[in-house]
Tab-separated table of C-alpha atoms and ligand atoms in Angstrom:
chain	number	residue	atom	x	y	z
Z	939	MET	CA	29.907	10.424	-14.408
Z	940	LYS	CA	31.907	11.139	-11.385
Z	941	LYS	CA	33.955	8.731	-9.468
Z	942	LEU	CA	32.264	5.931	-8.081
Z	943	ARG	CA	32.104	5.817	-4.143
Z	944	THR	CA	29.414	3.091	-3.568
Z	945	LYS	CA	29.637	0.470	-0.839
Z	946	CYS	CA	27.462	-2.717	-0.086
Z	947	VAL	CA	27.069	-4.072	3.405
Z	948	VAL	CA	26.340	-7.777	3.372
Z	949	GLY	CA	26.000	-10.247	5.848
Z	950	ILE	CA	27.686	-13.493	5.100
Z	951	GLN	CA	26.632	-16.194	7.575
Z	952	TRP	CA	22.785	-16.538	8.314
Z	953	GLY	CA	21.805	-13.350	9.170
Z	954	ASP	CA	22.012	-11.165	12.637
Z	955	GLU	CA	25.804	-10.668	12.194
Z	956	GLY	CA	25.594	-7.111	13.362
Z	957	LYS	CA	24.944	-5.150	9.749
Z	958	GLY	CA	22.870	-2.430	11.653
Z	959	LYS	CA	25.742	-1.454	13.916
Z	960	ILE	CA	28.139	-1.332	11.023
Z	961	VAL	CA	25.866	0.414	8.560
Z	962	ASP	CA	25.077	3.099	11.679
Z	963	LEU	CA	29.044	3.440	11.559
Z	964	LEU	CA	29.741	3.817	7.899
Z	965	ALA	CA	26.692	6.032	7.678
Z	966	GLN	CA	28.419	8.756	9.316
Z	967	GLU	CA	30.405	8.975	5.998
Z	968	ALA	CA	27.651	8.333	3.576
Z	969	ASP	CA	25.344	10.609	1.747
Z	970	MET	CA	22.690	8.039	1.136
Z	971	VAL	CA	21.946	4.497	2.582
Z	972	VAL	CA	19.461	2.101	0.401
Z	973	ARG	CA	17.699	-0.977	1.519
Z	974	TYR	CA	17.640	-3.273	-1.480
Z	975	GLN	CA	15.883	-6.153	-0.441
Z	976	GLY	CA	13.817	-8.255	2.584
Z	977	GLY	CA	11.136	-6.513	4.683
Z	978	ALA	CA	10.161	-6.640	8.202
Z	979	ASN	CA	11.631	-9.697	8.663
Z	980	ALA	CA	14.958	-7.917	9.619
Z	981	GLY	CA	15.832	-6.672	12.837
Z	982	HIS	CA	18.579	-3.989	12.572
Z	983	THR	CA	20.033	-3.221	16.579
Z	984	VAL	CA	21.708	-0.196	16.889
Z	985	VAL	CA	23.012	1.153	20.216
Z	986	VAL	CA	23.732	4.753	20.849
Z	987	LYS	CA	24.920	6.043	23.840
Z	988	GLY	CA	23.270	3.311	25.597
Z	989	GLU	CA	19.960	3.963	23.898
Z	990	LYS	CA	18.554	0.933	21.739
Z	991	PHE	CA	17.113	1.340	18.396
Z	992	VAL	CA	15.754	-1.573	16.675
Z	993	LEU	CA	14.806	-0.927	12.846
Z	994	HIS	CA	12.906	-3.617	10.556
Z	995	LEU	CA	12.466	-1.524	7.476
Z	996	ILE	CA	14.231	2.088	7.885
Z	997	PRO	CA	17.719	1.639	7.197
Z	998	SER	CA	20.069	2.392	10.016
Z	999	GLY	CA	21.592	5.530	8.312
Z	1000	VAL	CA	18.536	7.352	9.686
Z	1001	LEU	CA	20.189	7.776	12.719
Z	1002	HIS	CA	22.656	10.353	11.094
Z	1003	ARG	CA	19.648	11.995	9.398
Z	1004	ARG	CA	21.223	10.865	5.915
Z	1005	ALA	CA	19.041	10.282	3.149
Z	1006	CYS	CA	17.573	6.851	3.457
Z	1007	VAL	CA	15.769	4.780	0.573
Z	1008	ILE	CA	13.511	1.654	0.463
Z	1009	ALA	CA	14.243	0.595	-2.791
Z	1010	ASN	CA	12.131	-1.406	-5.230
Z	1011	GLY	CA	13.671	-4.911	-3.807
Z	1012	VAL	CA	12.234	-4.716	-0.323
Z	1013	VAL	CA	8.888	-5.912	-0.017
Z	1014	VAL	CA	7.060	-2.903	2.608
Z	1015	ASP	CA	4.417	-3.501	5.702
Z	1016	LEU	CA	3.179	-0.244	5.530
Z	1017	LEU	CA	1.582	-0.487	9.104
Z	1018	GLN	CA	5.379	-1.339	10.189
Z	1019	LEU	CA	6.797	1.426	8.348
Z	1020	LEU	CA	4.513	4.167	9.937
Z	1021	GLN	CA	5.184	2.515	13.137
Z	1022	GLU	CA	8.765	2.710	12.921
Z	1023	ILE	CA	8.591	6.390	11.645
Z	1024	ASP	CA	6.188	7.509	14.694
Z	1025	GLU	CA	8.577	5.779	17.303
Z	1026	LEU	CA	11.819	7.504	15.660
Z	1027	GLY	CA	9.485	10.632	15.611
Z	1028	SER	CA	8.883	10.286	19.474
Z	1029	ARG	CA	12.741	9.866	20.161
Z	1030	GLY	CA	13.289	13.273	18.266
Z	1031	ILE	CA	14.194	11.886	15.143
Z	1032	ARG	CA	12.047	13.101	12.046
Z	1033	ALA	CA	12.746	9.890	9.628
Z	1034	ASP	CA	9.963	11.043	6.935
Z	1035	ARG	CA	12.298	14.362	6.296
Z	1036	ASN	CA	15.205	12.117	4.989
Z	1037	LEU	CA	12.870	8.781	3.822
Z	1038	PHE	CA	12.218	7.933	0.443
Z	1039	LEU	CA	10.138	4.814	-0.958
Z	1040	SER	CA	10.106	3.422	-4.016
Z	1041	ASP	CA	6.940	3.648	-6.163
Z	1042	ARG	CA	8.014	-0.023	-7.511
Z	1043	ALA	CA	8.210	-1.587	-3.802
Z	1044	HIS	CA	5.889	-4.545	-3.424
Z	1045	VAL	CA	3.428	-4.195	-0.390
Z	1046	VAL	CA	2.991	-6.764	2.095
Z	1047	MET	CA	-0.727	-7.146	2.336
Z	1048	PRO	CA	-2.913	-8.835	5.127
Z	1049	TRP	CA	-3.096	-11.970	3.392
Z	1050	HIS	CA	0.432	-12.512	2.946
Z	1051	LYS	CA	0.944	-12.571	6.523
Z	1052	ALA	CA	-2.312	-14.747	6.818
Z	1053	LEU	CA	-0.514	-17.134	4.640
Z	1054	ASP	CA	2.699	-17.186	6.323
Z	1055	LYS	CA	1.149	-17.890	9.505
Z	1056	ALA	CA	-0.912	-20.711	7.931
Z	1057	ALA	CA	1.995	-22.234	6.169
Z	1058	GLU	CA	3.890	-22.262	9.156
Z	1059	THR	CA	1.611	-24.273	11.453
Z	1060	GLY	CA	2.130	-27.705	9.362
Z	1061	LYS	CA	4.512	-29.993	8.500
Z	1062	GLY	CA	7.676	-28.664	6.496
Z	1063	LYS	CA	7.663	-25.360	8.431
Z	1064	ILE	CA	10.574	-23.085	7.467
Z	1065	GLY	CA	10.639	-21.283	10.864
Z	1066	THR	CA	9.538	-18.055	9.188
Z	1067	THR	CA	9.393	-14.610	10.947
Z	1068	GLN	CA	5.840	-14.872	9.715
Z	1069	ARG	CA	5.870	-11.145	8.330
Z	1070	GLY	CA	4.532	-12.356	5.018
Z	1071	ILE	CA	7.892	-11.987	3.321
Z	1072	GLY	CA	7.513	-15.374	1.287
Z	1073	PRO	CA	3.985	-15.119	-0.022
Z	1074	CYS	CA	4.658	-11.347	-0.786
Z	1075	TYR	CA	7.817	-12.382	-2.684
Z	1076	ALA	CA	5.749	-15.225	-4.576
Z	1077	ASP	CA	3.144	-12.924	-5.591
Z	1078	LYS	CA	5.371	-10.724	-7.058
Z	1079	ILE	CA	7.134	-13.463	-9.169
Z	1080	ALA	CA	3.708	-14.628	-9.956
Z	1081	ARG	CA	2.894	-11.334	-11.217
Z	1082	LYS	CA	-0.099	-10.791	-8.909
Z	1083	GLY	CA	1.664	-8.219	-6.578
Z	1084	ILE	CA	0.591	-5.033	-5.367
Z	1085	ARG	CA	3.012	-1.995	-5.913
Z	1086	VAL	CA	3.600	0.952	-3.666
Z	1087	SER	CA	2.418	3.009	-7.076
Z	1088	ASP	CA	-0.799	0.988	-7.267
Z	1089	LEU	CA	-1.934	2.762	-3.921
Z	1090	TYR	CA	-2.422	5.659	-5.662
Z	1091	SER	CA	-4.541	4.742	-8.478
Z	1092	PRO	CA	-7.845	4.116	-6.438
Z	1093	ALA	CA	-10.013	1.997	-8.997
Z	1094	SER	CA	-7.309	-0.502	-9.813
Z	1095	PHE	CA	-6.159	-0.480	-6.213
Z	1096	GLU	CA	-9.744	-1.594	-5.415
Z	1097	ALA	CA	-9.829	-4.184	-8.351
Z	1098	LEU	CA	-6.529	-5.551	-7.245
Z	1099	VAL	CA	-7.348	-5.732	-3.517
Z	1100	ARG	CA	-10.763	-7.496	-4.408
Z	1101	ALA	CA	-9.332	-10.174	-6.745
Z	1102	GLN	CA	-6.511	-11.044	-4.442
Z	1103	VAL	CA	-8.839	-11.542	-1.495
Z	1104	GLU	CA	-11.345	-13.680	-3.429
Z	1105	GLU	CA	-8.662	-15.998	-4.307
Z	1106	LYS	CA	-6.437	-15.859	-1.124
Z	1107	ASN	CA	-9.777	-16.683	1.006
Z	1108	ARG	CA	-9.948	-19.672	-1.114
Z	1109	ILE	CA	-6.417	-20.935	-0.354
Z	1110	LEU	CA	-7.010	-20.048	3.518
Z	1111	SER	CA	-10.151	-21.726	3.661
Z	1112	ALA	CA	-9.387	-25.090	1.691
Z	1113	LEU	CA	-5.857	-25.624	2.488
Z	1114	TYR	CA	-5.504	-24.526	6.123
Z	1115	GLY	CA	-9.218	-24.017	7.255
Z	1116	ALA	CA	-8.195	-20.653	8.452
Z	1117	PRO	CA	-10.530	-17.724	8.480
Z	1118	GLY	CA	-11.158	-15.409	5.473
Z	1119	LEU	CA	-10.326	-11.552	5.054
Z	1120	GLU	CA	-12.672	-8.875	4.619
Z	1121	PRO	CA	-11.649	-6.459	1.730
Z	1122	GLY	CA	-13.770	-3.582	2.827
Z	1123	ALA	CA	-11.851	-3.111	5.986
Z	1124	ILE	CA	-8.556	-3.681	4.181
Z	1125	LEU	CA	-9.213	-1.007	1.399
Z	1126	ALA	CA	-10.051	1.583	3.977
Z	1127	GLU	CA	-6.808	0.831	6.255
Z	1128	TYR	CA	-4.468	0.784	3.234
Z	1129	ARG	CA	-5.924	3.899	1.690
Z	1130	GLY	CA	-5.152	5.654	5.065
Z	1131	TYR	CA	-1.627	4.426	5.011
Z	1132	ALA	CA	-1.432	5.430	1.663
Z	1133	ALA	CA	-2.445	9.008	2.403
Z	1134	ARG	CA	0.257	9.143	5.543
Z	1135	LEU	CA	3.030	7.840	3.148
Z	1136	LYS	CA	2.287	9.781	-0.175
Z	1137	GLY	CA	5.012	12.465	0.723
Z	1138	LEU	CA	7.890	9.696	0.577
Z	1139	VAL	CA	6.991	8.028	-2.609
Z	1140	THR	CA	9.291	8.795	-5.373
Z	1141	ASP	CA	11.040	6.944	-8.426
Z	1142	THR	CA	13.979	5.752	-6.321
Z	1143	VAL	CA	15.598	3.938	-9.367
Z	1144	ASP	CA	16.185	7.729	-10.736
Z	1145	LEU	CA	17.019	9.146	-7.306
Z	1146	VAL	CA	19.652	6.402	-6.414
Z	1147	ASN	CA	21.359	6.345	-9.730
Z	1148	ARG	CA	21.688	10.051	-10.170
Z	1149	ALA	CA	23.551	10.023	-6.607
Z	1150	VAL	CA	25.496	7.259	-7.595
Z	1151	ASP	CA	26.499	8.757	-10.855
Z	1152	GLY	CA	27.245	12.322	-9.341
Z	1153	GLY	CA	29.733	10.747	-6.929
Z	1154	LYS	CA	27.462	10.685	-3.788
Z	1155	ARG	CA	28.592	8.072	-1.094
Z	1156	VAL	CA	26.148	5.891	-1.365
Z	1157	LEU	CA	25.878	2.920	1.137
Z	1158	PHE	CA	23.662	-0.598	0.184
Z	1159	GLU	CA	22.532	-2.263	3.249
Z	1160	GLY	CA	21.384	-5.793	2.959
Z	1161	ALA	CA	19.086	-7.672	5.476
Z	1162	GLN	CA	19.412	-11.224	6.486
Z	1163	GLY	CA	22.490	-13.171	5.362
Z	1164	SER	CA	24.017	-15.137	2.506
Z	1165	MET	CA	23.359	-18.598	3.801
Z	1166	LEU	CA	19.381	-17.238	3.714
Z	1167	ASP	CA	19.793	-16.273	-0.171
Z	1168	VAL	CA	17.089	-17.949	-1.786
Z	1169	ASP	CA	19.305	-18.885	-4.672
Z	1170	PHE	CA	22.608	-19.615	-2.621
Z	1171	GLY	CA	21.243	-20.287	0.868
Z	1172	THR	CA	20.659	-23.421	2.549
Z	1173	TYR	CA	17.347	-24.032	0.202
Z	1174	PRO	CA	14.548	-24.389	1.309
Z	1175	PHE	CA	15.402	-23.032	4.474
Z	1176	VAL	CA	16.271	-19.557	3.190
Z	1177	THR	CA	14.347	-16.072	2.998
Z	1178	SER	CA	12.517	-15.403	-0.347
Z	1179	SER	CA	15.013	-12.666	-1.428
Z	1180	SER	CA	18.615	-12.128	-2.631
Z	1181	PRO	CA	20.608	-10.559	0.452
Z	1182	ASN	CA	23.713	-11.159	-1.627
Z	1183	ALA	CA	25.663	-8.061	-3.231
Z	1184	SER	CA	23.737	-9.485	-6.342
Z	1185	GLY	CA	20.467	-8.514	-5.187
Z	1186	VAL	CA	21.616	-4.908	-5.237
Z	1187	SER	CA	21.027	-4.099	-8.677
Z	1188	SER	CA	17.965	-5.704	-8.931
Z	1189	GLY	CA	16.817	-4.379	-5.666
Z	1190	THR	CA	17.527	-0.853	-6.921
Z	1191	GLY	CA	18.263	-0.677	-10.407
Z	1192	VAL	CA	21.746	0.334	-9.787
Z	1193	PRO	CA	24.107	-1.598	-12.749
Z	1194	PRO	CA	26.047	-4.164	-11.165
Z	1195	ARG	CA	29.486	-2.348	-12.416
Z	1196	LYS	CA	28.379	0.682	-10.364
Z	1197	ILE	CA	29.010	-1.338	-7.209
Z	1198	LEU	CA	32.330	-0.389	-6.234
Z	1199	THR	CA	33.261	-2.464	-2.842
Z	1200	VAL	CA	31.318	-5.189	-0.981
Z	1201	LEU	CA	32.299	-5.335	3.039
Z	1202	GLY	CA	31.285	-8.687	4.391
Z	1203	VAL	CA	30.008	-8.774	8.003
Z	1204	ALA	CA	30.587	-12.163	10.153
Z	1205	LYS	CA	30.311	-12.985	13.661
Z	1206	ALA	CA	33.297	-14.044	15.137
Z	1207	TYR	CA	31.112	-17.352	15.640
Z	1208	CYS	CA	27.686	-18.391	13.891
Z	1209	THR	CA	24.042	-18.082	14.754
Z	1210	ARG	CA	21.081	-19.212	12.981
Z	1211	VAL	CA	16.989	-18.602	13.851
Z	1212	GLY	CA	14.472	-20.776	12.550
Z	1213	GLU	CA	14.560	-24.155	11.056
Z	1214	GLY	CA	17.292	-25.540	8.523
Z	1215	PRO	CA	21.200	-27.305	8.495
Z	1216	PHE	CA	23.429	-25.429	10.717
Z	1217	PRO	CA	26.560	-27.965	10.461
Z	1218	THR	CA	28.424	-26.115	13.449
Z	1219	GLU	CA	25.455	-25.802	15.865
Z	1220	LEU	CA	26.513	-26.547	19.483
Z	1221	LYS	CA	23.553	-28.062	21.169
Z	1222	ASP	CA	25.247	-28.061	24.332
Z	1223	ALA	CA	26.384	-25.984	27.217
Z	1224	MET	CA	28.848	-23.974	24.934
Z	1225	GLY	CA	25.786	-23.256	22.750
Z	1226	ASP	CA	23.901	-21.779	25.852
Z	1227	ARG	CA	26.898	-19.786	26.708
Z	1228	LEU	CA	27.406	-18.081	23.367
Z	1229	ARG	CA	23.502	-17.543	23.558
Z	1230	GLU	CA	23.673	-15.956	26.553
Z	1231	ALA	CA	26.773	-13.864	26.427
Z	1232	GLY	CA	25.935	-12.727	22.968
Z	1233	GLY	CA	22.474	-11.963	23.990
Z	1234	GLU	CA	21.435	-13.967	21.231
Z	1235	TYR	CA	17.726	-13.717	20.960
Z	1236	GLY	CA	15.990	-12.645	17.698
Z	1237	ALA	CA	15.318	-8.738	17.167
Z	1238	THR	CA	12.176	-9.273	15.335
Z	1239	THR	CA	10.453	-12.483	17.072
Z	1240	GLY	CA	12.740	-12.551	20.405
Z	1241	ARG	CA	13.251	-16.279	19.193
Z	1242	PRO	CA	16.408	-18.155	20.860
Z	1243	ARG	CA	18.964	-18.195	18.111
Z	1244	ARG	CA	20.889	-21.373	17.402
Z	1245	CYS	CA	24.659	-20.933	18.376
Z	1246	GLY	CA	27.697	-22.404	17.064
Z	1247	TRP	CA	31.368	-22.122	15.914
Z	1248	PHE	CA	32.551	-20.139	13.117
Z	1249	ASP	CA	31.623	-22.033	9.951
Z	1250	GLY	CA	34.611	-21.422	7.341
Z	1251	VAL	CA	33.079	-23.390	4.493
Z	1252	ALA	CA	29.805	-21.472	4.624
Z	1253	THR	CA	31.668	-18.359	4.850
Z	1254	ARG	CA	34.359	-18.623	2.297
Z	1255	TYR	CA	31.522	-19.389	-0.038
Z	1256	ALA	CA	29.644	-16.527	1.075
Z	1257	VAL	CA	32.772	-14.460	0.384
Z	1258	GLN	CA	33.025	-16.012	-3.076
Z	1259	ILE	CA	29.660	-15.144	-4.127
Z	1260	ASN	CA	29.689	-11.617	-3.073
Z	1261	GLY	CA	33.022	-10.793	-4.033
Z	1262	ALA	CA	33.817	-9.451	-0.693
Z	1263	GLN	CA	36.794	-6.964	-0.475
Z	1264	GLU	CA	36.663	-6.451	3.266
Z	1265	LEU	CA	35.229	-7.909	6.547
Z	1266	ALA	CA	33.830	-6.660	9.601
Z	1267	VAL	CA	34.059	-9.184	12.223
Z	1268	THR	CA	31.673	-8.486	15.182
Z	1269	LYS	CA	30.906	-9.610	18.892
Z	1270	LEU	CA	34.749	-10.694	19.160
Z	1271	ASP	CA	34.077	-9.950	22.858
Z	1272	VAL	CA	31.475	-12.751	23.126
Z	1273	LEU	CA	34.403	-15.315	22.770
Z	1274	SER	CA	36.583	-13.827	25.841
Z	1275	GLY	CA	36.690	-16.324	28.469
Z	1276	LEU	CA	36.949	-19.472	26.565
Z	1277	ASP	CA	39.838	-21.978	27.009
Z	1278	GLU	CA	39.542	-22.861	23.378
Z	1279	VAL	CA	37.909	-21.370	20.239
Z	1280	LEU	CA	36.997	-23.524	17.325
Z	1281	PHE	CA	36.586	-22.870	13.449
Z	1282	ALA	CA	35.760	-25.264	10.980
Z	1283	THR	CA	37.649	-25.728	7.861
Z	1284	GLU	CA	35.961	-28.623	6.026
Z	1285	TYR	CA	32.907	-30.747	6.389
Z	1286	ARG	CA	33.187	-34.371	6.234
Z	1287	VAL	CA	29.970	-35.421	4.139
Z	1288	ASN	CA	29.246	-39.128	3.759
Z	1289	GLY	CA	32.754	-39.912	4.817
Z	1290	LYS	CA	34.618	-37.599	2.434
Z	1291	VAL	CA	36.188	-34.270	3.424
Z	1292	THR	CA	35.701	-31.300	1.267
Z	1293	ASP	CA	35.923	-27.574	1.938
Z	1294	ARG	CA	32.995	-26.780	-0.635
Z	1295	MET	CA	29.412	-25.819	0.275
Z	1296	PRO	CA	27.073	-28.719	-0.732
Z	1297	SER	CA	24.132	-27.708	-2.680
Z	1298	GLU	CA	22.227	-30.494	-1.327
Z	1299	THR	CA	20.098	-29.673	1.969
Z	1300	GLY	CA	19.925	-33.386	3.164
Z	1301	GLY	CA	23.819	-33.623	2.848
Z	1302	LEU	CA	24.380	-30.537	4.725
Z	1303	ALA	CA	22.044	-31.380	7.455
Z	1304	GLY	CA	24.016	-34.879	7.955
Z	1305	CYS	CA	27.313	-33.353	7.538
Z	1306	GLU	CA	30.171	-32.906	10.193
Z	1307	PRO	CA	32.559	-30.121	10.637
Z	1308	VAL	CA	36.269	-30.579	11.134
Z	1309	TYR	CA	37.497	-28.052	13.441
Z	1310	ARG	CA	40.877	-26.297	14.044
Z	1311	LYS	CA	41.307	-25.518	17.590
Z	1312	PHE	CA	42.575	-21.971	18.729
Z	1313	LYS	CA	43.868	-20.934	22.236
Z	1314	GLY	CA	41.167	-18.630	23.758
Z	1315	TRP	CA	41.674	-15.481	25.648
Z	1316	THR	CA	40.267	-13.779	29.018
Z	1317	ALA	CA	40.670	-10.083	28.775
Z	1318	ASP	CA	37.867	-7.921	28.289
Z	1319	LEU	CA	38.006	-6.490	24.861
Z	1320	SER	CA	35.356	-4.019	25.069
Z	1321	LYS	CA	37.692	-0.950	25.716
Z	1322	ILE	CA	40.012	-1.679	22.823
Z	1323	ARG	CA	40.091	0.318	20.020
Z	1324	ASP	CA	43.403	-0.447	18.283
Z	1325	TYR	CA	43.877	-3.831	16.622
Z	1326	ASP	CA	47.280	-4.153	17.985
Z	1327	ASP	CA	46.042	-4.136	21.629
Z	1328	LEU	CA	43.793	-7.301	21.127
Z	1329	PRO	CA	45.217	-10.362	23.068
Z	1330	GLY	CA	47.976	-12.316	21.231
Z	1331	PRO	CA	45.284	-15.557	20.720
Z	1332	ALA	CA	42.711	-12.950	19.560
Z	1333	LYS	CA	44.932	-11.989	16.859
Z	1334	ILE	CA	45.822	-15.383	15.952
Z	1335	TYR	CA	42.259	-16.324	15.812
Z	1336	LEU	CA	41.565	-13.445	13.544
Z	1337	LYS	CA	44.796	-13.701	11.102
Z	1338	PHE	CA	43.631	-17.259	10.393
Z	1339	LEU	CA	40.172	-16.245	9.810
Z	1340	GLU	CA	41.469	-13.346	7.068
Z	1341	ARG	CA	44.077	-16.267	5.606
Z	1342	TYR	CA	41.297	-18.790	5.508
Z	1343	LEU	CA	38.779	-16.447	3.937
Z	1344	ASN	CA	41.547	-14.319	1.868
Z	1345	VAL	CA	39.933	-11.106	2.329
Z	1346	LYS	CA	41.237	-8.217	4.638
Z	1347	ILE	CA	39.596	-7.443	8.065
Z	1348	SER	CA	38.662	-3.785	7.968
Z	1349	MET	CA	36.457	-3.457	11.640
Z	1350	VAL	CA	36.121	-5.457	14.511
Z	1351	SER	CA	33.359	-4.823	16.983
Z	1352	VAL	CA	34.013	-5.410	20.722
Z	1353	GLY	CA	30.809	-4.488	22.174
Z	1354	LYS	CA	27.093	-3.422	21.284
Z	1355	ASP	CA	27.751	0.349	21.337
Z	1356	ARG	CA	28.657	2.378	18.229
Z	1357	GLU	CA	32.007	3.368	19.720
Z	1358	LYS	CA	33.053	-0.311	20.917
Z	1359	THR	CA	34.432	-0.766	17.566
Z	1360	ILE	CA	38.310	-1.178	16.294
Z	1361	ILE	CA	38.853	0.395	12.874
Z	1362	ARG	CA	41.650	-0.753	11.104
Z	1363	HIS	CA	41.842	0.242	7.529
P	1288	IMP	P1	11.378	-15.157	6.535
P	1288	IMP	O1	12.266	-14.107	5.898
P	1288	IMP	O2	10.532	-14.485	7.512
P	1288	IMP	O3	10.347	-15.900	5.205
P	1288	IMP	O4	11.762	-16.382	7.199
P	1288	IMP	C1	12.677	-17.312	6.331
P	1288	IMP	C2	14.118	-17.760	6.993
P	1288	IMP	O5	15.189	-16.640	7.432
P	1288	IMP	C3	13.777	-18.281	8.703
P	1288	IMP	O6	14.635	-19.139	9.121
P	1288	IMP	C4	14.031	-17.150	9.345
P	1288	IMP	O7	14.257	-17.526	10.783
P	1288	IMP	C5	15.236	-16.221	8.720
P	1288	IMP	N1	15.273	-14.877	8.658
P	1288	IMP	C6	14.719	-13.893	8.297
P	1288	IMP	N2	15.020	-12.879	8.404
P	1288	IMP	C7	16.025	-13.067	9.140
P	1288	IMP	C8	16.914	-11.863	9.782
P	1288	IMP	O8	16.731	-10.814	9.686
P	1288	IMP	N3	18.119	-12.369	10.624
P	1288	IMP	C9	18.149	-13.808	10.878
P	1288	IMP	N4	17.277	-14.553	10.016
P	1288	IMP	C10	16.264	-14.217	9.528
């Protein structure tokens, strides 16, 4: 085995940290970019020379014509994938030339989307993206899922679809009073998708492991973020996969000891979409200001994001569970012009102060952040490329962030465009 050159990029807040831009930058130096979890719930926005690309399934590395892999841990919406390939094609990027789709990946089927939508209408909604993610992963674990490889065994595919439609129609009708699905139409539609995607389907476990063992620079691209992790996030207000670095192994088949470095991506403040606890949320004019200045609207659903100050407690916990050795801080420019910038160092839960992340969602919802205040800065940061040129108060804020999280900041993003980035190490 040659020297390992693997890196995993993970969001260490509630998703939307700007991973797409960081992966796009790092992909210039990579041989292969691999998505390992999530599905079309993700929305990675990359701006190249003023041109905006929003990718939901295809790794951001595609813009550099790198080998891009959708690995076994991803749940794949085939129509969305084809639309992305076509959209990139219409803009001169032949994604299908460099794209590999795992034969073990699970397929998001129409009943998954129908169930996701139906479950979100009643009480206890999570605020999902309604892309069928939860129901698809639920079927995977319940051993009722349909994998990409099943698409190419016509008889068993038909049997699986018919059995699933029968079961899911009963649930849709009995629990939600929702209309049922028609298996014939689904079979015809999915046979068409399967034919178009056939050339991309391969054993990505072998492909990626060979690349890693051969000393290739392999980048693992996480979707969502640590606080949305099904095990470690603010359960049940989470997504149904493992966005953390621990998800790389189960999501690709690359063993844990071969993940060399982990880079955490955090915004200079915090956002969250959907329901669930968000201790540092600002429900006032300051929250609105961050939303407008940061363009904080969901890339997948267009929903306004909830905005708040940097949550040191949640982010430090995320650094711990990911073993992040490096940090990319994004959207620092959005904080310019504020008199002061706040950073939550602890939570007050039931009168007690703690710097640990509570496991209990109810406790988290009622907790009050303890803030440290920093002097703001006014300068426009978007043209700064050298860390030393940042305004003094911004450097003090970042220095504190580094110390608090005990991880080195290697990149600072100061604008949407690829080039609006400070590379430090
Ligand atoms: P689901 O992943 O669609 O099931 O949604 C579950 C939760 O994760 C909801 O709160 C979503 O808003 C959130 N979520 C899913 N994907 C993303 C993402 O890419 N960015 C931010 N939040 C996400």
